[in-house]
CSV table of C-alpha atoms in Angstrom, one decimal:
chain,number,residue,atom,x,y,z
A,1,UNK,CA,139.1,96.9,-3.0
A,2,UNK,CA,138.5,100.6,-3.8
A,3,UNK,CA,135.4,101.9,-5.7
A,4,UNK,CA,135.4,105.1,-7.7
A,5,UNK,CA,132.8,106.5,-5.3
A,6,UNK,CA,135.4,106.1,-2.5
A,7,UNK,CA,137.8,108.4,-4.5
A,8,UNK,CA,135.5,111.0,-6.0
A,9,UNK,CA,133.4,113.4,-3.9
A,10,UNK,CA,130.7,113.6,-6.5
A,11,UNK,CA,129.7,111.6,-9.6
A,12,UNK,CA,126.9,112.8,-11.7
A,13,UNK,CA,125.4,112.1,-15.1
A,14,UNK,CA,123.3,114.4,-17.3
A,15,UNK,CA,122.2,115.1,-20.8
A,16,UNK,CA,124.6,116.5,-23.3
A,17,UNK,CA,121.9,117.2,-25.8
A,18,UNK,CA,119.2,114.7,-27.0
A,19,UNK,CA,121.8,112.3,-28.5
A,20,UNK,CA,124.6,112.2,-25.8
A,21,UNK,CA,125.1,111.6,-22.1
A,22,UNK,CA,127.9,113.0,-20.0
A,23,UNK,CA,129.2,111.6,-16.7
A,24,UNK,CA,131.2,114.0,-14.5
A,25,UNK,CA,133.6,112.7,-11.8
A,26,UNK,CA,134.7,115.5,-9.4
A,27,UNK,CA,137.7,114.9,-7.1
A,28,UNK,CA,138.9,117.0,-4.2
A,29,UNK,CA,142.6,117.0,-4.9
A,30,UNK,CA,145.1,116.4,-7.7
A,31,UNK,CA,146.1,113.1,-6.0
A,32,UNK,CA,142.4,111.9,-6.0
A,33,UNK,CA,142.0,113.0,-9.6
A,34,UNK,CA,145.0,110.9,-10.6
A,35,UNK,CA,143.7,107.9,-8.7
A,36,UNK,CA,140.3,108.3,-10.4
A,37,UNK,CA,141.9,108.6,-13.8
A,38,UNK,CA,143.9,105.3,-13.1
A,39,UNK,CA,140.9,103.4,-11.8
A,40,UNK,CA,138.5,104.6,-14.6
A,41,UNK,CA,140.3,102.9,-17.5
A,42,UNK,CA,138.5,103.7,-20.8
A,43,UNK,CA,137.8,100.1,-21.6
A,44,UNK,CA,136.5,99.4,-18.1
A,45,UNK,CA,134.2,102.5,-18.2
A,46,UNK,CA,132.8,101.5,-21.7
A,47,UNK,CA,132.0,98.0,-20.4
A,48,UNK,CA,130.3,99.5,-17.2
A,49,UNK,CA,128.2,101.9,-19.3
A,50,UNK,CA,127.3,99.3,-22.0
A,51,UNK,CA,128.9,101.5,-24.7
A,52,UNK,CA,131.4,100.8,-27.5
A,53,UNK,CA,134.9,101.8,-26.4
A,54,UNK,CA,135.4,103.5,-29.8
A,55,UNK,CA,132.4,105.8,-29.2
A,56,UNK,CA,133.3,106.8,-25.6
A,57,UNK,CA,134.9,110.2,-25.3
A,58,UNK,CA,137.2,110.9,-22.3
A,59,UNK,CA,138.1,114.3,-21.0
A,60,UNK,CA,140.7,114.8,-18.2
A,61,UNK,CA,140.5,118.3,-16.8
A,62,UNK,CA,143.4,118.4,-14.4
A,63,UNK,CA,143.1,122.1,-13.5
A,64,UNK,CA,139.6,121.3,-12.1
A,65,UNK,CA,140.3,117.8,-10.9
A,66,UNK,CA,137.4,116.6,-13.1
A,67,UNK,CA,137.2,113.5,-15.3
A,68,UNK,CA,134.4,113.4,-17.8
A,69,UNK,CA,133.0,110.7,-20.1
A,70,UNK,CA,130.5,111.2,-22.9
A,71,UNK,CA,128.6,108.4,-24.7
A,72,UNK,CA,125.8,108.3,-27.2
A,73,UNK,CA,122.5,107.9,-25.5
A,74,UNK,CA,121.1,104.3,-25.8
A,75,UNK,CA,117.7,105.9,-26.7
A,76,UNK,CA,117.2,109.4,-28.1
A,77,UNK,CA,116.0,111.7,-25.3
A,78,UNK,CA,112.2,111.9,-25.2
A,79,UNK,CA,111.4,109.0,-27.5
A,80,UNK,CA,108.9,106.5,-26.3
A,81,UNK,CA,111.7,104.0,-25.5
A,82,UNK,CA,113.6,106.5,-23.3
A,83,UNK,CA,113.3,105.4,-19.6
A,84,UNK,CA,115.8,108.0,-18.2
A,85,UNK,CA,115.0,111.4,-19.7
A,86,UNK,CA,117.9,113.1,-17.9
A,87,UNK,CA,120.4,110.3,-17.9
A,88,UNK,CA,120.7,110.4,-14.1
A,89,UNK,CA,121.1,106.6,-13.7
A,90,UNK,CA,124.4,106.3,-15.5
A,91,UNK,CA,126.4,107.9,-12.6
A,92,UNK,CA,125.6,104.9,-10.4
A,93,UNK,CA,127.2,102.6,-12.9
A,94,UNK,CA,130.5,104.3,-12.6
A,95,UNK,CA,130.3,104.9,-8.8
A,96,UNK,CA,130.5,101.1,-8.4
A,97,UNK,CA,133.6,100.8,-10.6
A,98,UNK,CA,136.3,98.9,-8.7
A,99,UNK,CA,140.0,98.6,-8.8
A,100,UNK,CA,141.3,95.7,-10.9
A,101,UNK,CA,142.5,93.7,-8.0
A,102,UNK,CA,139.0,93.8,-6.4
A,103,UNK,CA,137.1,93.2,-9.6
């Protein structure tokens, strides 16, 4: 069973404005990038992040070996219900994403 964190050398999440979050998955090589793209199926990522698949935006940047996802923030940044001002906790949700045969 392979986890996304076994393939990528860095996974981070951050604000993309007060209404969106972005998760970046950095890979060391084109081979690892393609493995990450295959493992991080859009539907599986949406489920892991608790987002609607139709609202999830996926960006594959092959020249940089980077895969990115953006989702609407569950809470608008800085509101009294926002428990993660910088969106940092979302990266860990994708780091644990596993291959289908191990899920």
